[in-house]
Amino acid sequence: MGIRQMAQPLGIAVCALTMPVLAARAGLTAAFAVPVAVTALGLIAVIFGIIDPPIGRGAGSDSSANPYRGATFLQRIHAVSVLLVIPQSMLWTFVPAWLIVGHGWSPLSAGVLVTATQVVGALGRIAAGRISDVWGSRMRPIRVIAVAAGAGTALLALTDWIGSPLAAAVMVVATVSSVADNGLAFTAIAEFAGPSWSGRALGVQNTAQYVTTAASTPVLGALIEAAGYSAAFAVAAIAPVIAIPLVPRDRTPRISETPVR
């Protein structure tokens, strides 16, 4: 799952490296052609390359039982993931403008840094999966990641507020830490829900995260306009702190049979 979850930060990396440069040199139309092109390629890949595997009984709960009843494990993972996606999506959305507009970086140099950061973040998802397999736990690494994401984003707010030259480096740390949990959460949900419920449970997970991203992005954008980037970073840092006590205990009895990596 960590390998699969590399796709999102790598997609962000492609857009960060190409869209700001195209927008500066050829206009917004050329820049917006990038996601159109990659989406079309993805559609072709899905049509001709994706085949549903046979569905069997998995390592999670009974496939016929509703995993949302009698336990709060899935609800708590959804809540934690929603909170952790706030700094993640905030950094993905606003860091290019923060570098270009706020700190005078060229579109190319900003794109290169964001691309490199996303590549490291993608590798961090595999590393988190490997650590999870070694520890025999999905939730303990998520708890560590929540602490790191909160601390990293708070430090980014501080370094940006005082005008420290280290702010860009701190941004890399904050971004990498904020994206590392996704594979672990998705794997834990699928393991616990079982094959008959995993599709629905993962659909709830994705929907909740995307709705949160859609709702929080304009709010944080308005906050940036009113009070600056450091204030927005500080507010985003609160979400992982709230998530820390919500991380549940592991509830997957046969975790060793379904590795994350």
Coordinates of N, CA and C in Angstrom, one line a residue, residues 12-28 31 95-116:
I12 N 1.7 15.1 -7.7 CA 1.9 16.5 -7.3 C 3.3 17.0 -7.7
A13 N 4.3 16.1 -7.7 CA 5.6 16.5 -8.1 C 5.6 16.9 -9.6
V14 N 4.9 16.1 -10.4 CA 4.9 16.4 -11.9 C 4.2 17.7 -12.1
C15 N 3.1 18.0 -11.4 CA 2.4 19.3 -11.6 C 3.3 20.4 -11.1
A16 N 4.0 20.3 -10.0 CA 4.8 21.3 -9.4 C 6.0 21.7 -10.3
L17 N 6.5 20.7 -11.0 CA 7.7 20.9 -11.9 C 7.3 21.6 -13.2
T18 N 6.0 21.3 -13.6 CA 5.6 21.8 -15.0 C 4.7 23.0 -15.0
M19 N 3.7 23.0 -14.1 CA 2.6 24.0 -14.2 C 3.1 25.4 -13.9
P20 N 3.9 25.7 -12.9 CA 4.3 27.1 -12.7 C 5.2 27.6 -13.8
V21 N 6.0 26.8 -14.4 CA 6.9 27.2 -15.5 C 6.0 27.5 -16.7
L22 N 5.1 26.6 -17.0 CA 4.2 26.8 -18.2 C 3.3 28.0 -18.0
A23 N 2.8 28.2 -16.8 CA 2.0 29.4 -16.5 C 2.8 30.7 -16.7
A24 N 4.1 30.7 -16.3 CA 4.9 31.9 -16.4 C 5.3 32.2 -17.9
R25 N 5.5 31.1 -18.6 CA 6.0 31.2 -20.0 C 4.9 31.2 -21.1
A26 N 3.9 30.5 -20.9 CA 2.9 30.3 -21.9 C 1.5 30.6 -21.5
G27 N 1.3 30.9 -20.2 CA -0.1 31.2 -19.8 C -0.8 30.1 -19.0
L28 N -1.9 30.5 -18.4 CA -2.6 29.5 -17.6 C -3.2 28.4 -18.4
A31 N -0.7 25.7 -18.7 CA -0.5 25.1 -17.4 C -1.6 24.1 -17.0
V95 N 2.3 26.0 -1.0 CA 3.7 26.2 -0.9 C 4.3 26.8 -2.2
P96 N 3.9 26.4 -3.4 CA 4.5 27.0 -4.6 C 4.3 28.5 -4.6
A97 N 3.0 29.0 -4.2 CA 2.8 30.4 -4.1 C 3.6 31.1 -3.0
W98 N 3.7 30.3 -1.9 CA 4.5 30.8 -0.8 C 6.0 31.1 -1.2
L99 N 6.5 30.1 -2.0 CA 7.9 30.3 -2.4 C 8.0 31.4 -3.5
I100 N 7.1 31.4 -4.5 CA 7.2 32.3 -5.6 C 6.8 33.8 -5.2
V101 N 5.7 33.9 -4.6 CA 5.1 35.2 -4.2 C 5.7 35.7 -2.9
G102 N 5.7 34.8 -1.9 CA 6.2 35.3 -0.6 C 7.7 35.4 -0.4
H103 N 8.4 34.6 -1.2 CA 9.9 34.6 -1.0 C 10.7 34.9 -2.3
G104 N 10.0 35.2 -3.3 CA 10.7 35.7 -4.6 C 11.4 34.6 -5.3
W105 N 11.1 33.3 -5.1 CA 11.7 32.3 -5.9 C 11.2 32.3 -7.3
S106 N 12.0 31.9 -8.3 CA 11.5 31.7 -9.6 C 10.6 30.5 -9.7
P107 N 9.7 30.5 -10.7 CA 8.8 29.3 -10.8 C 9.5 28.0 -11.0
L108 N 10.6 28.1 -11.7 CA 11.4 26.8 -11.9 C 12.0 26.3 -10.7
S109 N 12.7 27.2 -9.9 CA 13.4 26.8 -8.7 C 12.3 26.3 -7.6
A110 N 11.2 27.0 -7.6 CA 10.1 26.6 -6.6 C 9.6 25.2 -7.1
G111 N 9.4 25.0 -8.4 CA 8.9 23.8 -8.8 C 9.9 22.6 -8.6
V112 N 11.2 22.9 -8.7 CA 12.2 21.9 -8.4 C 12.2 21.5 -7.0
L113 N 12.1 22.5 -6.1 CA 12.1 22.1 -4.6 C 10.8 21.4 -4.3
V114 N 9.7 21.8 -4.8 CA 8.5 21.1 -4.4 C 8.5 19.7 -5.0
T115 N 9.0 19.5 -6.2 CA 9.1 18.2 -6.8 C 10.0 17.3 -6.0
A116 N 11.2 17.8 -5.6 CA 12.1 17.0 -4.8 C 11.4 16.6 -3.5

